[in-house]
GROMACS .gro file of C-alpha atoms in nm:
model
  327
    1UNK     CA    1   0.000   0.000   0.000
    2UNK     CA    2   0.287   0.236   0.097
    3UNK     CA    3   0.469   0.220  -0.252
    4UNK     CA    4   0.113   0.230  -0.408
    5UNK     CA    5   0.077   0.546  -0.303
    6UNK     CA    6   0.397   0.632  -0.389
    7UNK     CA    7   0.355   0.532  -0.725
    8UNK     CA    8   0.062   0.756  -0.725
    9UNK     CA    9   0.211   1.031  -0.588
   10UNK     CA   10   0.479   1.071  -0.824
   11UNK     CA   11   0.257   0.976  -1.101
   12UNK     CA   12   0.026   1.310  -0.984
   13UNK     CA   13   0.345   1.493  -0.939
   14UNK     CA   14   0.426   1.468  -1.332
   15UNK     CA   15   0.072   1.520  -1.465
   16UNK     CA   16   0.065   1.846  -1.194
   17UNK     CA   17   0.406   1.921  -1.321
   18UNK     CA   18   0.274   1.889  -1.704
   19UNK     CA   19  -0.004   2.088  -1.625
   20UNK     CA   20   0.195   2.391  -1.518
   21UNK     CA   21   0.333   2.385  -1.824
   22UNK     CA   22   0.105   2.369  -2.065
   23UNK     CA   23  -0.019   2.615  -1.843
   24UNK     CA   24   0.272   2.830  -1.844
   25UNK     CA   25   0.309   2.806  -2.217
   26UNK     CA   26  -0.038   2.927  -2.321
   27UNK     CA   27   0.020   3.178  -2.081
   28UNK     CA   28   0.301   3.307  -2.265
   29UNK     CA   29   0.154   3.221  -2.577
   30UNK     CA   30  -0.135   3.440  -2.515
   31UNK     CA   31   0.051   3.776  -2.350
   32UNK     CA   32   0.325   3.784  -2.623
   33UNK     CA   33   0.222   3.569  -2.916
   34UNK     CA   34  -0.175   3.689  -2.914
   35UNK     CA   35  -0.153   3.985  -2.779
   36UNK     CA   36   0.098   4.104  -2.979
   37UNK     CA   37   0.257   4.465  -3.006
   38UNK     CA   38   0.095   4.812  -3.042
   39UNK     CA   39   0.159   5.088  -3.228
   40UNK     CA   40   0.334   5.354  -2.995
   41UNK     CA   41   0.301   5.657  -3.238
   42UNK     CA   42   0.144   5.927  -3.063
   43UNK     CA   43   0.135   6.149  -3.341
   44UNK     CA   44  -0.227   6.326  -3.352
   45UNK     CA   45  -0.440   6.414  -3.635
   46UNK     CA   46  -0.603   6.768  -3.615
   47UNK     CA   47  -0.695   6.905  -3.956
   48UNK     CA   48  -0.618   6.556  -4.132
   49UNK     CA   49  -0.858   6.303  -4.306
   50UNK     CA   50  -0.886   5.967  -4.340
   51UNK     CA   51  -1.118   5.746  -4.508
   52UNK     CA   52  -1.164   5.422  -4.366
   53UNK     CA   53  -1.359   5.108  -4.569
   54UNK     CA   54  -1.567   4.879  -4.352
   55UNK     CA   55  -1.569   5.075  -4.053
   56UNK     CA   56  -1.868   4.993  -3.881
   57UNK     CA   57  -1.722   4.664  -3.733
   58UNK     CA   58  -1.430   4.486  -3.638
   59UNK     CA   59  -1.074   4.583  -3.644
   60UNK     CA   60  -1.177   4.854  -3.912
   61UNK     CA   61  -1.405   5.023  -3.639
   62UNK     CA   62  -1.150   5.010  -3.367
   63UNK     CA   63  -0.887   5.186  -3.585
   64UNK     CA   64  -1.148   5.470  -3.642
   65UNK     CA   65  -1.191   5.506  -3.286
   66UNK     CA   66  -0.836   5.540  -3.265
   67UNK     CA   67  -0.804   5.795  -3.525
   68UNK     CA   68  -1.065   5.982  -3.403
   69UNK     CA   69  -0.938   5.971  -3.094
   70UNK     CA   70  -0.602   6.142  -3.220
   71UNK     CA   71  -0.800   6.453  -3.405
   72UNK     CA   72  -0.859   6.283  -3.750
   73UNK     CA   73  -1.166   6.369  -3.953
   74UNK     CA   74  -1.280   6.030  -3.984
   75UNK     CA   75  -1.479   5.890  -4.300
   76UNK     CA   76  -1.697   5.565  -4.245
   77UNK     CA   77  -1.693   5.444  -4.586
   78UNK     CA   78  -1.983   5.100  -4.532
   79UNK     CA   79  -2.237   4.930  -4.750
   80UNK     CA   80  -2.485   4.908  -4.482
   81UNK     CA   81  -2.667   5.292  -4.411
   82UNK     CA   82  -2.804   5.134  -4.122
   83UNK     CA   83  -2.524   5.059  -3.980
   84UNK     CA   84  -2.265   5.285  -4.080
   85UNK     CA   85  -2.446   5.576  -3.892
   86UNK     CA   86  -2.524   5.324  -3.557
   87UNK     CA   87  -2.161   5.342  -3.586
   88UNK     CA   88  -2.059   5.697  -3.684
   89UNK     CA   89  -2.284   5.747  -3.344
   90UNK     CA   90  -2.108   5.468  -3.129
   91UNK     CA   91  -1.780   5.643  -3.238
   92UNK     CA   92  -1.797   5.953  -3.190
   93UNK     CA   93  -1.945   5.886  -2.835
   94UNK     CA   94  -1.665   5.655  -2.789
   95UNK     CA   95  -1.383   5.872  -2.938
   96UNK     CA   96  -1.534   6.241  -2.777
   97UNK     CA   97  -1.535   6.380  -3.134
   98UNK     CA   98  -1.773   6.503  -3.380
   99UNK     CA   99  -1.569   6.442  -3.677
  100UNK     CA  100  -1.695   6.174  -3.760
  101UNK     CA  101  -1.893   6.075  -4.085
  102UNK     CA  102  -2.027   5.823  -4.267
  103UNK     CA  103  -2.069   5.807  -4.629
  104UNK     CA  104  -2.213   5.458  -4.785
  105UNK     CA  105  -2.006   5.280  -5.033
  106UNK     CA  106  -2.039   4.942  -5.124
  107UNK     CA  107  -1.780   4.756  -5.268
  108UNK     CA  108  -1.919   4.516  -5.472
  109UNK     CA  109  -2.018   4.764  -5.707
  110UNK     CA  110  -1.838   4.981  -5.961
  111UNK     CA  111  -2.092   5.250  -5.958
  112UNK     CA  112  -2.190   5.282  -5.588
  113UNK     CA  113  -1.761   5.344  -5.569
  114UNK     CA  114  -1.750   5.638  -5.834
  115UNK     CA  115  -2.060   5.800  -5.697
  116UNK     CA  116  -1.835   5.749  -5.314
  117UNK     CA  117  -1.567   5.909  -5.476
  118UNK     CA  118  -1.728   6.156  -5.619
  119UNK     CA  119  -1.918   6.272  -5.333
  120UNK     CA  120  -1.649   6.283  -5.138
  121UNK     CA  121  -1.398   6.468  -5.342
  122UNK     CA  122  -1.652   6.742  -5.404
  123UNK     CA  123  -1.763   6.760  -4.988
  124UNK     CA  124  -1.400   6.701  -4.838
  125UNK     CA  125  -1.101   6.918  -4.936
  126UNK     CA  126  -0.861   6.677  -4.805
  127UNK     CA  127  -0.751   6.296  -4.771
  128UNK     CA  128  -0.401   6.224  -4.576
  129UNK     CA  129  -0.512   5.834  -4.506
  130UNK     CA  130  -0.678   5.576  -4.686
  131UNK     CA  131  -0.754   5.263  -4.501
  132UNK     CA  132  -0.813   4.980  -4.731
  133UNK     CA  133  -0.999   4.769  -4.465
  134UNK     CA  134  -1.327   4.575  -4.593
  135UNK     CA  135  -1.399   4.225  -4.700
  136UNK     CA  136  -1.675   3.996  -4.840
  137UNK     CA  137  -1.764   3.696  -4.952
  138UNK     CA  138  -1.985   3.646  -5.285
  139UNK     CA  139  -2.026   3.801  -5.585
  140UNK     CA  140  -2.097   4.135  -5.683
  141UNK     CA  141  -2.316   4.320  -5.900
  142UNK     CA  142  -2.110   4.346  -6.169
  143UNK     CA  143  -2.014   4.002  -6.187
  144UNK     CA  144  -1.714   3.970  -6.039
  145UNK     CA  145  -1.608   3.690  -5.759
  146UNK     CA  146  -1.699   3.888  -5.405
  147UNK     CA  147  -1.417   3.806  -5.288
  148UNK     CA  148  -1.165   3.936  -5.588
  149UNK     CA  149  -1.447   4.211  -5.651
  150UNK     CA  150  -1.382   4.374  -5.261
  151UNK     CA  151  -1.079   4.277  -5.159
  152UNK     CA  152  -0.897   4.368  -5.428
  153UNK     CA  153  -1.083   4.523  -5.689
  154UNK     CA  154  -1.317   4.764  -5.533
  155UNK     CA  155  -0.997   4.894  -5.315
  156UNK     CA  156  -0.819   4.912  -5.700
  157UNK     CA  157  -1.053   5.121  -5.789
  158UNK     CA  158  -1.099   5.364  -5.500
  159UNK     CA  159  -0.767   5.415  -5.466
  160UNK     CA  160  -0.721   5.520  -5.805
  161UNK     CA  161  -1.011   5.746  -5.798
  162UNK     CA  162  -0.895   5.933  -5.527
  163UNK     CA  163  -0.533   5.911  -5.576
  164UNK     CA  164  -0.499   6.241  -5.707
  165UNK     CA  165  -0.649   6.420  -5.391
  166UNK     CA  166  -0.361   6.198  -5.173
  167UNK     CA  167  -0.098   6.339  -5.395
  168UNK     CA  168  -0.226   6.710  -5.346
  169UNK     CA  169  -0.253   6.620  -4.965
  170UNK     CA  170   0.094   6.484  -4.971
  171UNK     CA  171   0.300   6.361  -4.757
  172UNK     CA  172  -0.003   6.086  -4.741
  173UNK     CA  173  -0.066   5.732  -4.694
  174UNK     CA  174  -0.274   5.443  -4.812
  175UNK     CA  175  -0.277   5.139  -4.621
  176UNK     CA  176  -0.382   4.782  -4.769
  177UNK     CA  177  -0.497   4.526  -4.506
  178UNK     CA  178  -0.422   4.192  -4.660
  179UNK     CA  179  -0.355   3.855  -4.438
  180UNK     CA  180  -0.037   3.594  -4.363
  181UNK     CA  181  -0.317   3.387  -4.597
  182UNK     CA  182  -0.137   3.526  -4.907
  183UNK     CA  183   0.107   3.294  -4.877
  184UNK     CA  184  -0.092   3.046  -4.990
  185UNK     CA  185  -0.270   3.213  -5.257
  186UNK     CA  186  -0.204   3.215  -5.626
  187UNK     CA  187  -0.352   3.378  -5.925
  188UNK     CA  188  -0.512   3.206  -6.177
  189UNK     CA  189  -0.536   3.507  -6.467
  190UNK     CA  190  -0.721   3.243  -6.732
  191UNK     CA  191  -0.993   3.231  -6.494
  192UNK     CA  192  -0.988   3.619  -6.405
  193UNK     CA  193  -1.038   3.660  -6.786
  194UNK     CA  194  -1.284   3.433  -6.866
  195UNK     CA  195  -1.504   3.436  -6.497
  196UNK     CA  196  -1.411   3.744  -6.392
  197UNK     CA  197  -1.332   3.551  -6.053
  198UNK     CA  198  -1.003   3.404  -5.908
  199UNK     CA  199  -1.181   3.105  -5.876
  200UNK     CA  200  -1.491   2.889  -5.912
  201UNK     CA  201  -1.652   2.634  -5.706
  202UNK     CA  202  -1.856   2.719  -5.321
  203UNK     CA  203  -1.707   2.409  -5.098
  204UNK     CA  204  -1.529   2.555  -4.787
  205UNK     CA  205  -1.200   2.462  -4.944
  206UNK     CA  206  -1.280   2.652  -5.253
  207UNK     CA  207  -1.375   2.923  -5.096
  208UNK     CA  208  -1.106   2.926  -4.813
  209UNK     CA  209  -0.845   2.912  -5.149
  210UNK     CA  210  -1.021   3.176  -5.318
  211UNK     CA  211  -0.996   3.383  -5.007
  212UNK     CA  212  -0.592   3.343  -5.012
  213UNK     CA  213  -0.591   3.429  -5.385
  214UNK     CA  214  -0.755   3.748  -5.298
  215UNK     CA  215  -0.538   3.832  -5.018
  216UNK     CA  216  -0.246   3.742  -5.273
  217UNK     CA  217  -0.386   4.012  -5.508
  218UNK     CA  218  -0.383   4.287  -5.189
  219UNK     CA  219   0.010   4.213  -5.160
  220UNK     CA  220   0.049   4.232  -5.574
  221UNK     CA  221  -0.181   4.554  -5.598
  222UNK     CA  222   0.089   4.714  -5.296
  223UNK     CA  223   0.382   4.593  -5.432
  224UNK     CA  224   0.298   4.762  -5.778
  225UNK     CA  225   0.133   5.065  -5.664
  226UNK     CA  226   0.445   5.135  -5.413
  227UNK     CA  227   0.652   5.153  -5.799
  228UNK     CA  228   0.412   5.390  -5.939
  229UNK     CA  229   0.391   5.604  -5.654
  230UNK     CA  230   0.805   5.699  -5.588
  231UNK     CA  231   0.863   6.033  -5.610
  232UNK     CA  232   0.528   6.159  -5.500
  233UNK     CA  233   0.539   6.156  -5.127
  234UNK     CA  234   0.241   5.890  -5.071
  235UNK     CA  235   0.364   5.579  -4.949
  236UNK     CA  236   0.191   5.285  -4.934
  237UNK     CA  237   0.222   4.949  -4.707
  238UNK     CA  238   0.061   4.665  -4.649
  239UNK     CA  239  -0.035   4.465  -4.351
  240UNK     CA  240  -0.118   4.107  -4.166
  241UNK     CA  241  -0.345   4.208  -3.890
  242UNK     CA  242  -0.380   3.882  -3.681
  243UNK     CA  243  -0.611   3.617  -3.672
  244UNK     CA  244  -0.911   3.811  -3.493
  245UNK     CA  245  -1.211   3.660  -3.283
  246UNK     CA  246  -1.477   3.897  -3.429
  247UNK     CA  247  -1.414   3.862  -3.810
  248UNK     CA  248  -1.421   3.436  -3.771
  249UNK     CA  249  -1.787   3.472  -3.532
  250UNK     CA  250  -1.954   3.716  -3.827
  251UNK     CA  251  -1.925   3.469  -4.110
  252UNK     CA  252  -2.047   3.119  -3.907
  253UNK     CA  253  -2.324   2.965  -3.750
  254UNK     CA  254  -2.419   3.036  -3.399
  255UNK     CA  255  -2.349   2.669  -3.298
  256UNK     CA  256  -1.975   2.646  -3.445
  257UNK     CA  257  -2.018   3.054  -3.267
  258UNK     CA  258  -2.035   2.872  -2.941
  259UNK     CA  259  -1.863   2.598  -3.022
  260UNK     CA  260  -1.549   2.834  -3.104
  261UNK     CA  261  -1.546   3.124  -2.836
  262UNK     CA  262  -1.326   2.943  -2.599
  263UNK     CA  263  -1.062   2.863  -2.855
  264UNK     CA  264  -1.087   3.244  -3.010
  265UNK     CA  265  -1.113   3.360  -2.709
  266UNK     CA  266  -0.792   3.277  -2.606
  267UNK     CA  267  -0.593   3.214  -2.893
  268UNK     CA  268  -0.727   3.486  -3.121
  269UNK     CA  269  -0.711   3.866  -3.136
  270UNK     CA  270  -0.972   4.087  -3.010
  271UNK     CA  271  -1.032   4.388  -3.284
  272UNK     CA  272  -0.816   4.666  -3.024
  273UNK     CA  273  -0.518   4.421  -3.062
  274UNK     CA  274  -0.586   4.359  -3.443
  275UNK     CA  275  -0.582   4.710  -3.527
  276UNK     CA  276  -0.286   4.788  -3.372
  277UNK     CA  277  -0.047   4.700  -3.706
  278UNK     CA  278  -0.307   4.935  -3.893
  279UNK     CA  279  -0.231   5.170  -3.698
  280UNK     CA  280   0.103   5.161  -3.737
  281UNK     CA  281   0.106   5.198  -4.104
  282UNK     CA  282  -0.049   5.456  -4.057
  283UNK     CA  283   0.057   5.667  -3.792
  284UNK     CA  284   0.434   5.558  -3.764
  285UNK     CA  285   0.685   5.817  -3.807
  286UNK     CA  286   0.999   5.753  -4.026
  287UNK     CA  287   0.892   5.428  -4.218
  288UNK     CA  288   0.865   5.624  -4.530
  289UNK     CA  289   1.165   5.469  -4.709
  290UNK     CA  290   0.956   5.092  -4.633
  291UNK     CA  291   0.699   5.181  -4.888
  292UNK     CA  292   0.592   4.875  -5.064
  293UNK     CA  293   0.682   4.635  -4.743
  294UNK     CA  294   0.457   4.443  -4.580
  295UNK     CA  295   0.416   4.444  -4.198
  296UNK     CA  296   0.295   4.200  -3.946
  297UNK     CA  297   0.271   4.249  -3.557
  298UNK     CA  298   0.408   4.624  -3.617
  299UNK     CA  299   0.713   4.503  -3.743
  300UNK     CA  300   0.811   4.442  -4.118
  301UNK     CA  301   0.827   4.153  -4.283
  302UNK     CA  302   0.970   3.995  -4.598
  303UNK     CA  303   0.722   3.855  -4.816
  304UNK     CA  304   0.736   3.522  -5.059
  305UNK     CA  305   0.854   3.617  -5.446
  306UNK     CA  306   0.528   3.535  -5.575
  307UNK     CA  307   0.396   3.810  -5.342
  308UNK     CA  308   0.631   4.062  -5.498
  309UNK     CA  309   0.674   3.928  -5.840
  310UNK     CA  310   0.685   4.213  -6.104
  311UNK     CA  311   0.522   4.075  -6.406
  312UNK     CA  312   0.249   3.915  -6.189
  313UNK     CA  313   0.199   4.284  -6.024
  314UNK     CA  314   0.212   4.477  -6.347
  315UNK     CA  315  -0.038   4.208  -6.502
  316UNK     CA  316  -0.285   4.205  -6.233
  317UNK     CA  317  -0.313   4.586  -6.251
  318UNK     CA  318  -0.359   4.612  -6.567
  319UNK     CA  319  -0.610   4.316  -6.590
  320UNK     CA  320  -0.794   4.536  -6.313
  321UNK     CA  321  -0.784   4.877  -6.477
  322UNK     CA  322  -0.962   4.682  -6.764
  323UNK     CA  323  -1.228   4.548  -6.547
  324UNK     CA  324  -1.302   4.861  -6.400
  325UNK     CA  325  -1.326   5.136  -6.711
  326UNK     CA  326  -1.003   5.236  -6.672
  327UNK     CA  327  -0.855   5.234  -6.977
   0.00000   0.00000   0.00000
C-alpha cells in the first residue's frame, strides 16, 4: 500500500508538473504571441482626413476610434446605411469627437464606388489616409467573384479614384490590409479573364483558397502601386493584422459561434489588438523609405517572391484597370 501510493504520488506529481506547463506556455503564448505589439506613435491628427472602408465593425471600427481619438476627420466608408451611422454614433461617443462621418459605399459595385468618390472629393477638401480595410464573400453586381471584386478590386478602384487628392494632400498614406493567408494564394489570370473571378466552385475549401488568392492580389496591388507612386510623397504598405475573434464569429453559424469562443477567445485577437499593425502603417513616423513592405505584428516583414513578383503585379493591374473602365 505504501509504494502504491507512492507510485501515485509521483505519477500526480508529473501530470501536476505537465499541467503547469502547458499552463505556463499558453500563458506566454497568449501575453506575447496573441496579444501582440501596439503601435506607440502618438502622433495626432487635427486638420487631417482619413477614409476608412468597412468601418462599422471589427478591427476597421476600432482603428477609427483610434483615429478619431487622435483629431482625425474620420470617413466611415460601409455598405450598410443602417449601420454605418449606428456606428458613426457609437464612435464619436466613444472617441469624444464630432468628426466623424459616414458616407455609404459598397464595394461590390463599380458604380456605388464612383458615386463614393465623387461625393467625397466634391464635400472634403482633403484625404491624408486611406484605409483599405473591408472584406466579403460572394459576388458582386457586376459580376465579379466577391471576394476578388472587394478585396482587391473595389480597393483598386478607390484608390485610383482618389489618388490624385492623396498626392495634393501629400505627404499621405494608403494602407492595404491583406492577411499571412497570401502565402498560400495564387492567381489564376485564365480564370480572371474568362469568370471574372479568381476562382470557381462554393465548398469551404474553394472558398477558403479563393480567399488566399484574394489576399495574394492585396500584396500584388501594394507591391505595384508602391513603384508607381516613388517620387510623389504617398507611401503605401501593407499589412497582416492577426487572426481576430470577431471577423471568424460574423461569417459562421451560432453553434460552431459557441462551439469556437473558448478557442478564439484565447488564442485569437480581439479587434483593439488587431488594429494595432493598422495603426502603425499609418501613424508611424519615419517608415517612409519601407513603402511597398509588408508588416505584421508592427514590425516588417519579408514577403514570398510570388507576393512581390513584377510581371504578376504589373499584369494584375492592368487586368484590373480593364475590369473597371479604366482604360
Amino acid at each position: 500500500m505504501i509504494f502504491s501510493f507512492c507510485g501515485w504520488c509521483r505519477t500526480m506529481s508529473v501530470v501536476l508538473l505537465v499541467v503547469g506547463v502547458v499552463i505556463g506556455v499558453a500563458y506566454i503564448y497568449r501575453h506575447i504571441v496573441v496579444k501582440g505589439k501596439r503601435c506607440t506613435s502618438k502622433a495626432k491628427l487635427h486638420g487631417k482626413t482619413v477614409i476608412v472602408t468597412g468601418s462599422n465593425t471589427g478591427i476597421g471600427k476600432t482603428t477609427a476610434i483610434d483615429l478619431a481619438r487622435r483629431g482625425a476627420r474620420v470617413i466611415l466608408a460601409c455598405r450598410c446605411k443602417q449601420r454605418g451611422e449606428a456606428a458613426m454614433e457609437e464612435i464619436r461617443r466613444e472617441s469624444g469627437s464630432s468628426q466623424v462621418v459616414f458616407m455609404q459605399l459598397d464595394l461590390g459595385s463599380l458604380k456605388s464606388i464612383r458615386s463614393f468618390a465623387e461625393s467625397f472629393l466634391k464635400s472634403e477638401p482633403r484625404l491624408d489616409i486611406l484605409i483599405n480595410n473591408a472584406g466579403r464573400t460572394g459576388q458582386t453586381e457586376d459580376g465579379f467573384g466577391l471576394m476578388f471584386g472587394v478585396n482587391h478590386l473595389g480597393h483598386f478602384l478607390l484608390t485610383n479614384l482618389l489618388l490624385d487628392r492623396l498626392k495634393e494632400c501629400a505627404p499621405s498614406r494608403i494602407i492595404n490590409v491583406s492577411s499571412m493567408a497570401h502565402n498560400f494564394g495564387k492567381i489564376d489570370f485564365d480564370c480572371l479573364n474568362s469568370h471574372k473571378a479568381l476562382g470557381l466552385g462554393t465548398s469551404f475549401i474553394r472558398l477558403l483558397q479563393i480567399y488566399c488568392d484574394s489576399k495574394l492580389c492585396n500584396a500584388l496591388f501594394n507591391h505595384e502601386l508602391a513603384k508607381r507612386l516613388r517620387g510623389t510623397q504617398v507611401t503605401c504598405y501593407t499589412l497582416h493584422p492577426g487572426a481576430i475573434s470577431s471577423e471568424l464569429g460574423r461569417n459562421t453559424g451560432l453553434f460552431l459561434q459557441i462551439v469556437l469562443k473558448p478557442i478564439t477567445t484565447f488564442f485569437f485577437k480581439n479587434t483593439v489588438q488587431g488594429c494595432q499593425t493598422t495603426l502603425h502603417c499609418a501613424l508611424q513616423e519615419g517608415i517612409e523609405p519601407l513603402s511597398g513592405r509588408y508588416f505584421s505584428n508592427c514590425t516588417v516583414r519579408d514577403l514570398f517572391a510570388k507576393a512581390r513578383d513584377d510581371a504578376a503585379a504589373k499584369k494584375l493591374w492592368e487586368i484590373s484597370e480593364r475590369l473597371c473602365g479604366l482604360v
